[in-house]
Short mmCIF file of N, CA and C in Angstrom, two decimals:
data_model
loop_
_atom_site.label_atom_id
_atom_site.label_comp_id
_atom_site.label_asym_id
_atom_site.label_seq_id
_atom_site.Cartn_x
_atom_site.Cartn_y
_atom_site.Cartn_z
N UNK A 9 -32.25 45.81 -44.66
CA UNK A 9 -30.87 45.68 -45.13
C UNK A 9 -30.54 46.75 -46.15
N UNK A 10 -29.60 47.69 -45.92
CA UNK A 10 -29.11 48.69 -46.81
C UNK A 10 -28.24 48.12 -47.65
N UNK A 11 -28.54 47.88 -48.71
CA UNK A 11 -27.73 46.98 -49.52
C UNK A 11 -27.34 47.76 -50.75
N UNK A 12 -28.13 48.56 -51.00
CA UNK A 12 -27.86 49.65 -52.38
C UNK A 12 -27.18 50.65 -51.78
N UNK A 13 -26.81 51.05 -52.72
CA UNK A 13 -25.53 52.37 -52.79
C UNK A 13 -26.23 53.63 -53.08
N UNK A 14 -26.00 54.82 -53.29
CA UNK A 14 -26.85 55.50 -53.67
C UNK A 14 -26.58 56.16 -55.12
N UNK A 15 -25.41 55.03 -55.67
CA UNK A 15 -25.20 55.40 -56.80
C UNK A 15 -26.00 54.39 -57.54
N UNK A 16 -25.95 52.72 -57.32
CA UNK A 16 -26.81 52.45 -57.52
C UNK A 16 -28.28 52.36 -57.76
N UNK A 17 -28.67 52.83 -56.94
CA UNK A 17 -30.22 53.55 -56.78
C UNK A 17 -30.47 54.78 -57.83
N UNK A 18 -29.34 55.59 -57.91
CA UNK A 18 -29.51 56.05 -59.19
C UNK A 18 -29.96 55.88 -60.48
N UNK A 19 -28.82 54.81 -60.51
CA UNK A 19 -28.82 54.11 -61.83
C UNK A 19 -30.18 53.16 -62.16
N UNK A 20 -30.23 52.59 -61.47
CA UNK A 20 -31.78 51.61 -60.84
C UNK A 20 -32.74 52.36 -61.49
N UNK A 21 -33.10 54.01 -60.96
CA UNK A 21 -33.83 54.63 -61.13
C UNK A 21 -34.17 55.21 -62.46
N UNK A 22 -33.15 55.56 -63.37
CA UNK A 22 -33.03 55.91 -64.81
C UNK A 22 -33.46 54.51 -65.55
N UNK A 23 -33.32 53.34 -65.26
CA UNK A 23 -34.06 52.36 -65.66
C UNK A 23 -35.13 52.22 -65.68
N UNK A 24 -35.41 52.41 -64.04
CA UNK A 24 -37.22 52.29 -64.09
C UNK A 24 -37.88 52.99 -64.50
N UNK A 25 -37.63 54.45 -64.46
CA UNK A 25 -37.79 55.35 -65.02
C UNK A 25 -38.07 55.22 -66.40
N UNK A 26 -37.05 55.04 -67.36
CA UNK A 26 -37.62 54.43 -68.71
C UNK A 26 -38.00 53.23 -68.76
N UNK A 27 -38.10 52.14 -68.40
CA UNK A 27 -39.20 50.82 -68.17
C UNK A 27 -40.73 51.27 -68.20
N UNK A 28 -41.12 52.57 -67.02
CA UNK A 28 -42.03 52.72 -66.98
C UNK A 28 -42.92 53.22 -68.07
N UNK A 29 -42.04 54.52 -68.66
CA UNK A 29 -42.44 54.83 -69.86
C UNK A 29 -42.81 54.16 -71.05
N UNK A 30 -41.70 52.94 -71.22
CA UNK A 30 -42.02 52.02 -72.57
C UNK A 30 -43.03 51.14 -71.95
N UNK A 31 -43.14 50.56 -70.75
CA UNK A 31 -44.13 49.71 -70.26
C UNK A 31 -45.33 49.59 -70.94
N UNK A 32 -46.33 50.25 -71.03
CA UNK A 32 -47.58 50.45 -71.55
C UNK A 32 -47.78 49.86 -73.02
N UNK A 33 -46.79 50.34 -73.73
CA UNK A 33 -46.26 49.46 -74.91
C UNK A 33 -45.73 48.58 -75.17
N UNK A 34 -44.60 48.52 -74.55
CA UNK A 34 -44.29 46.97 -74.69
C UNK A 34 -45.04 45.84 -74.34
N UNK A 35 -45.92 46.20 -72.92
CA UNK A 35 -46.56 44.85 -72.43
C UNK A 35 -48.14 45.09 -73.29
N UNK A 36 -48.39 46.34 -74.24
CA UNK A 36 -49.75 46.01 -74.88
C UNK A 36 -50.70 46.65 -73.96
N UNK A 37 -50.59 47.54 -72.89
CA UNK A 37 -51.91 47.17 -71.90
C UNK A 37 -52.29 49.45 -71.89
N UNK A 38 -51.57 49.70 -73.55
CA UNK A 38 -51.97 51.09 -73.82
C UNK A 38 -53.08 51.66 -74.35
N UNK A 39 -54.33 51.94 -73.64
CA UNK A 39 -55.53 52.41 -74.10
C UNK A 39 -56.09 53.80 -74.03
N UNK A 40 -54.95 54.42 -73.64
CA UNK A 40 -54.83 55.97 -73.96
C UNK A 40 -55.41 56.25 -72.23
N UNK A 41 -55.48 55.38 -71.19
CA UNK A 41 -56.24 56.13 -70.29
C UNK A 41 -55.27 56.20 -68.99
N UNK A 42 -55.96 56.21 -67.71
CA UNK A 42 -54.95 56.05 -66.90
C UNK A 42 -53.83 55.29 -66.55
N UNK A 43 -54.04 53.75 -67.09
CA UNK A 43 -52.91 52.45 -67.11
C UNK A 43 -51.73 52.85 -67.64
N UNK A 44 -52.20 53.49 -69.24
CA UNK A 44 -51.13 54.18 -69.68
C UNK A 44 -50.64 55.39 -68.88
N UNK A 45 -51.18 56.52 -68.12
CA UNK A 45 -50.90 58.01 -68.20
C UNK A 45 -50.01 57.81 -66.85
N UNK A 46 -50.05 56.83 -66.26
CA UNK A 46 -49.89 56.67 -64.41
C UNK A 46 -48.07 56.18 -64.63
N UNK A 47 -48.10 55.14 -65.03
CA UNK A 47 -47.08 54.61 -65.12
C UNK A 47 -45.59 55.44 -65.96
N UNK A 48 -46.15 56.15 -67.40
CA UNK A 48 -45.72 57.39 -67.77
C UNK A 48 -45.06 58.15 -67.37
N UNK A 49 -46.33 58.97 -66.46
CA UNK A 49 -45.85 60.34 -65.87
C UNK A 49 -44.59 59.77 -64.37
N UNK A 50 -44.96 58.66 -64.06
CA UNK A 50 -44.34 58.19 -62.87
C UNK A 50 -42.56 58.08 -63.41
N UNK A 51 -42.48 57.31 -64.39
CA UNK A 51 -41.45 57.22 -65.28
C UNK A 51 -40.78 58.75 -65.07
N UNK A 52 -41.32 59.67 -65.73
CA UNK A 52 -40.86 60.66 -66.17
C UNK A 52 -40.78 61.24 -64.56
N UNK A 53 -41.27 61.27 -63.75
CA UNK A 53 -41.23 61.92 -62.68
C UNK A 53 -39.69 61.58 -61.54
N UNK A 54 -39.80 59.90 -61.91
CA UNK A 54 -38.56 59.22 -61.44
C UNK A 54 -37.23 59.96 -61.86
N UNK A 55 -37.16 60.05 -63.45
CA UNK A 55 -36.09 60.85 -64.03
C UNK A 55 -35.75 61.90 -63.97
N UNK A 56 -36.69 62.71 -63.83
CA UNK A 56 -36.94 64.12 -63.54
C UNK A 56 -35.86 64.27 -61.89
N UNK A 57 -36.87 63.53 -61.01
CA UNK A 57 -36.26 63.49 -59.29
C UNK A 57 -34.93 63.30 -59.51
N UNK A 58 -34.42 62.35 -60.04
CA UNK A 58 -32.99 61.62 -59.95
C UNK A 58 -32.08 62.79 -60.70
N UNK A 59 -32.47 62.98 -61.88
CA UNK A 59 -31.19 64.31 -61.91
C UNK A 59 -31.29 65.71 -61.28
N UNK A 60 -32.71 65.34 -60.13
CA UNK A 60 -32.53 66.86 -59.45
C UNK A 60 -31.75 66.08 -57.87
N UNK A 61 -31.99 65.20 -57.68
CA UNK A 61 -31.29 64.53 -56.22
C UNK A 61 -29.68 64.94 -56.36
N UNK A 62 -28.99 65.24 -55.27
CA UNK A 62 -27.93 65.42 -54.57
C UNK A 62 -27.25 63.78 -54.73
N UNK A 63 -26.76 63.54 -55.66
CA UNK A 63 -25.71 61.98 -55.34
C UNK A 63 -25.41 61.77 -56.32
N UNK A 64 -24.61 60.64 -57.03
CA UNK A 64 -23.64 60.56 -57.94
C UNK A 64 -24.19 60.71 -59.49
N UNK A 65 -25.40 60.38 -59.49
CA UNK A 65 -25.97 60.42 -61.19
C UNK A 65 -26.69 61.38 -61.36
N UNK A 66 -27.00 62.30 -60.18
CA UNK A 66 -27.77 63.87 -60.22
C UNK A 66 -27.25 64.69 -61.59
N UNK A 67 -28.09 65.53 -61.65
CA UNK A 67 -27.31 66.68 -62.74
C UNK A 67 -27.24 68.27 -62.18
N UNK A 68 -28.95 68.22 -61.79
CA UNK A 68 -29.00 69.63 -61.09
C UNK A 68 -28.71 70.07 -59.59
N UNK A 69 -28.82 68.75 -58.61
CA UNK A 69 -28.56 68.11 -57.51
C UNK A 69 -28.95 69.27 -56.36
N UNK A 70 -30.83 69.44 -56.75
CA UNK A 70 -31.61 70.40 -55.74
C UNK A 70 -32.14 69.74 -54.47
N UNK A 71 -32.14 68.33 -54.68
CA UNK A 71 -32.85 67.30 -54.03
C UNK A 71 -31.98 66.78 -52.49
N UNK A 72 -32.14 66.37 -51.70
CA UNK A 72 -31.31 65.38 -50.49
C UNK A 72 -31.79 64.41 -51.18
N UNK A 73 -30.45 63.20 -50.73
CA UNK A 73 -30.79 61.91 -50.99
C UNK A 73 -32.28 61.76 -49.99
N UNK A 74 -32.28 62.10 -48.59
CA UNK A 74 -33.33 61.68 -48.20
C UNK A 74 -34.87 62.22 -47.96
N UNK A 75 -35.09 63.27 -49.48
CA UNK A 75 -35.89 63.88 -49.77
C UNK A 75 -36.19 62.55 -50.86
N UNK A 76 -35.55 62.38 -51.65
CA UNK A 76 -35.98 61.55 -52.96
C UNK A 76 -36.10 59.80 -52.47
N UNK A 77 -35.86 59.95 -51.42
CA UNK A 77 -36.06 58.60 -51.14
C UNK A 77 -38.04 58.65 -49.86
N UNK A 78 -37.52 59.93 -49.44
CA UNK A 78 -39.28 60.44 -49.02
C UNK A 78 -40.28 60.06 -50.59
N UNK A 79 -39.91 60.95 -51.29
CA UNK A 79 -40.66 60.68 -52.39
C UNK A 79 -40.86 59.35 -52.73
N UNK A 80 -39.80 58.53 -52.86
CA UNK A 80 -40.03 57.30 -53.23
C UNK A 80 -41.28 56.42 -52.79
N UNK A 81 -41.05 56.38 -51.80
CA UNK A 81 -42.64 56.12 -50.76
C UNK A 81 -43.41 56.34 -50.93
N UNK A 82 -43.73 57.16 -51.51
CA UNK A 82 -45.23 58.12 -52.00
C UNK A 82 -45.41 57.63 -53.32
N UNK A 83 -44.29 58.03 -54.16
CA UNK A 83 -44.60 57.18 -55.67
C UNK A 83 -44.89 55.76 -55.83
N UNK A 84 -43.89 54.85 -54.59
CA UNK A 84 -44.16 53.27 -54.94
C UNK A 84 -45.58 53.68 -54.50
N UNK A 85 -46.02 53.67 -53.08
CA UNK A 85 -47.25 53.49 -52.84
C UNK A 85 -48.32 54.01 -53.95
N UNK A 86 -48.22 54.97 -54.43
CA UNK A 86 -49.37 55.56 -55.01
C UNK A 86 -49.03 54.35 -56.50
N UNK A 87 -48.15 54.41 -56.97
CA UNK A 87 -47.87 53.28 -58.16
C UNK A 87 -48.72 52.02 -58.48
N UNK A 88 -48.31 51.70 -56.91
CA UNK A 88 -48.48 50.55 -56.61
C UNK A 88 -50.10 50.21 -56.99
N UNK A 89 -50.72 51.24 -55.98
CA UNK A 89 -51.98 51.60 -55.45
C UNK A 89 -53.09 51.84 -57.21
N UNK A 90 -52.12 52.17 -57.89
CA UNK A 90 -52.87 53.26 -59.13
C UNK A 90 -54.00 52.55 -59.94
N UNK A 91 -54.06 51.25 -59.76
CA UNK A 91 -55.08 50.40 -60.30
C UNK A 91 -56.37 50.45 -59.97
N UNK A 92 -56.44 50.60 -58.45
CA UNK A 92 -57.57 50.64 -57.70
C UNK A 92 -58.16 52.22 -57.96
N UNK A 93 -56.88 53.02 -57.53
CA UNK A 93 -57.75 54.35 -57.39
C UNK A 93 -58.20 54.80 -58.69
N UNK A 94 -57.23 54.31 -59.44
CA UNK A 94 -58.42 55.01 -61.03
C UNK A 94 -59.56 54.06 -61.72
N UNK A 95 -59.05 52.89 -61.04
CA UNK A 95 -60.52 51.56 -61.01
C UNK A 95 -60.32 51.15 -62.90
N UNK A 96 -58.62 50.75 -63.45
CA UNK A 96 -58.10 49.88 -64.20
C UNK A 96 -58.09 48.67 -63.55
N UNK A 97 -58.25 48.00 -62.56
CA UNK A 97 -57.52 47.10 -62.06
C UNK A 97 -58.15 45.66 -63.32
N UNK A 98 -59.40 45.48 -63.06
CA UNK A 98 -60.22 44.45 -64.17
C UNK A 98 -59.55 44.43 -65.55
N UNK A 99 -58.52 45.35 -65.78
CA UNK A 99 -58.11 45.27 -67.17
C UNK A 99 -56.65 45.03 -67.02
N UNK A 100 -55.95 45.64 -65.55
CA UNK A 100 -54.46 45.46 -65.90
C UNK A 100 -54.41 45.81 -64.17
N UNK A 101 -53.25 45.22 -63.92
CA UNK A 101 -52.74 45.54 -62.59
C UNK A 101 -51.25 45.41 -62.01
N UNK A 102 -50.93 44.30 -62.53
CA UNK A 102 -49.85 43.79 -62.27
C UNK A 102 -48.48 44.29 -62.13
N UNK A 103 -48.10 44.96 -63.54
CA UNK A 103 -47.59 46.09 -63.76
C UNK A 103 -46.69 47.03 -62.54
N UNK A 104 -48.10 47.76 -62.60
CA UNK A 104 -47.99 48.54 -61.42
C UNK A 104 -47.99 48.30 -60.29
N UNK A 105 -48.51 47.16 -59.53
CA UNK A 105 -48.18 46.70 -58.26
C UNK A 105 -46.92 46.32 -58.13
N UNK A 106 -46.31 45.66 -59.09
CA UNK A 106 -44.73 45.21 -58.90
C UNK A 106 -43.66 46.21 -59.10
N UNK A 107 -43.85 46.95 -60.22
CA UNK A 107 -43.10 48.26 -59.78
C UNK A 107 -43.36 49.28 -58.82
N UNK A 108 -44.63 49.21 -57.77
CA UNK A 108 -44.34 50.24 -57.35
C UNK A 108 -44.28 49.58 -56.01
N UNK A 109 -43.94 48.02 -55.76
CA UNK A 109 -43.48 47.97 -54.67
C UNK A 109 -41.68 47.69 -55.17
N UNK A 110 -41.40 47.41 -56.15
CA UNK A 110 -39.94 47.42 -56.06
C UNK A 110 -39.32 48.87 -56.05
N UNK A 111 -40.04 49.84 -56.11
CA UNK A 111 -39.94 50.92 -55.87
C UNK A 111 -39.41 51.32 -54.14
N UNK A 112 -40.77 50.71 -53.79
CA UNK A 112 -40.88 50.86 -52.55
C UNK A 112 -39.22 49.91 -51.48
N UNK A 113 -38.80 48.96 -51.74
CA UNK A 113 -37.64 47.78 -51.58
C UNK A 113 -36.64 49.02 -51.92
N UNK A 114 -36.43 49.19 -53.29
CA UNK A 114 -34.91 50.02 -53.26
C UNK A 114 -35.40 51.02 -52.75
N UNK A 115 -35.96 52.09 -52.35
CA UNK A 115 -36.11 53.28 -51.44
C UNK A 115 -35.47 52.51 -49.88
N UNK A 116 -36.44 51.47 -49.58
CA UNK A 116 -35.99 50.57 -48.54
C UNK A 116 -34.59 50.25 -47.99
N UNK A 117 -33.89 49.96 -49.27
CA UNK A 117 -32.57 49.17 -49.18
C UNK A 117 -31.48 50.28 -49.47
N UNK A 118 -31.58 51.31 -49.79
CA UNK A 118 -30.57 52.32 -49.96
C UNK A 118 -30.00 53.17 -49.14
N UNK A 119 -28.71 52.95 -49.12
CA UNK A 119 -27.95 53.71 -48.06
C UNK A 119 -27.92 55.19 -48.23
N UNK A 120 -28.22 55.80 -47.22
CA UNK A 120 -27.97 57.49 -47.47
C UNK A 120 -26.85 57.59 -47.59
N UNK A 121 -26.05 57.59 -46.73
CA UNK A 121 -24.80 57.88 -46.62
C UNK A 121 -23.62 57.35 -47.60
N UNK A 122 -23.27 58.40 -48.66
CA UNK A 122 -22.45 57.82 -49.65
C UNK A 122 -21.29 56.52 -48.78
N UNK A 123 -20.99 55.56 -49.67
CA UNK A 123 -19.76 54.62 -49.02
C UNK A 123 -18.59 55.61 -48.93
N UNK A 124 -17.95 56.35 -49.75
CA UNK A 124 -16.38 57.65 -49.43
C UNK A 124 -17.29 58.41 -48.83
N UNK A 125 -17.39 58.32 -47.48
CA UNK A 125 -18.03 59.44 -46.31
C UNK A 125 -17.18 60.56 -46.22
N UNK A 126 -15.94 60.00 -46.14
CA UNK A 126 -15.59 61.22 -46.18
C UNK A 126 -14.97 62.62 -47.17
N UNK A 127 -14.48 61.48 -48.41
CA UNK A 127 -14.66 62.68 -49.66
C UNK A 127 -15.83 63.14 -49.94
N UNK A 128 -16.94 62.81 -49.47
CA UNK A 128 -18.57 63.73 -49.92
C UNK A 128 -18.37 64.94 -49.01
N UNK A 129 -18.30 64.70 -47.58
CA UNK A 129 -18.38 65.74 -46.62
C UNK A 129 -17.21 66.41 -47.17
N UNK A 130 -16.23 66.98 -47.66
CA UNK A 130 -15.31 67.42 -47.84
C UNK A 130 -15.88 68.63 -49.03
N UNK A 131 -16.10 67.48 -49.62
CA UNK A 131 -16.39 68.27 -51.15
C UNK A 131 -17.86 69.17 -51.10
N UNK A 132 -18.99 68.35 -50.58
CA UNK A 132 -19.86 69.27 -49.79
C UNK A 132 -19.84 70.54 -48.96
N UNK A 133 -18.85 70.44 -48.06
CA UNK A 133 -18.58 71.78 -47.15
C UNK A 133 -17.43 72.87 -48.19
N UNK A 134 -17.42 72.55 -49.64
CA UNK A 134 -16.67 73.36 -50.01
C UNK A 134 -17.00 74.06 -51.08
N UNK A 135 -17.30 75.51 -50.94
CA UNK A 135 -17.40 76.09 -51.85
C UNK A 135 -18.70 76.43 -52.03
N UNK A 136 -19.41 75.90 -50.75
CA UNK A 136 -20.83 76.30 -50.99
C UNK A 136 -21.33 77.43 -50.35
N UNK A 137 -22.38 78.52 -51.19
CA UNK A 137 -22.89 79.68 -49.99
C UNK A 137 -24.09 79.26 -50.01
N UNK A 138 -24.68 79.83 -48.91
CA UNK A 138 -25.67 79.38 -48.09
C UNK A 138 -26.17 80.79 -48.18
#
């Protein structure tokens, strides 16, 4: 079900994005190692993507929506995943499995195609060189 917008998903994303970052701290589970460094850099990486993506909350807008939603997939999974592969899991897990499958859901649920289809294509085909 495409239920998100892709302005939404934006916005979504600048959240999780900083969630992820304060995460480690707020929930206590910061021991300077990977639990902390994973979730972090993921944060920052989210924010980073989103103002380079092409759609309404972009800034630099180098990205396709359905480049950053490729990515998404890769980040929930690996997110998700990050307990096991750096072998935190005995100390913390949770975390990261739930964000990086709700990661994985809004990548899921987001519409490419802006809802004004046709003021994007308009404004897109204009003014751009190739």
């Amino acid at each position: 079900m495409k239920v998100l917008s892709t302005r939404a998903h934006g916005i979504m994303d600048y959240l999780v994005g900083i969630l992820l970052i304060a995460a480690p701290f707020i929930l206590g589970f910061d021991r300077g190692g990977a639990e902390t460094w994973v979730p972090v850099i993921v944060g920052a990486v989210i924010i980073l993507q989103n103002l380079m993506t092409n759609w309404e909350v972009g800034v630099f807008r180098a990205m396709s929506a359905n480049m950053h939603l490729n990515m998404d997939y890769l980040i929930g999974i690996f997110l998700a995943a990050s307990p096991w592969i750096f072998n935190f899991d005995e100390y913390v897990y949770l975390p990261h499995l739930l964000v990086g499958i709700v990661i994985l859901l809004q990548a899921m649920m987001t519409r490419v195609v802006p809802v004004h289809g046709a003021v994007t294509n308009r404004s897109m085909h204009h003014g751009h060189s190739h």
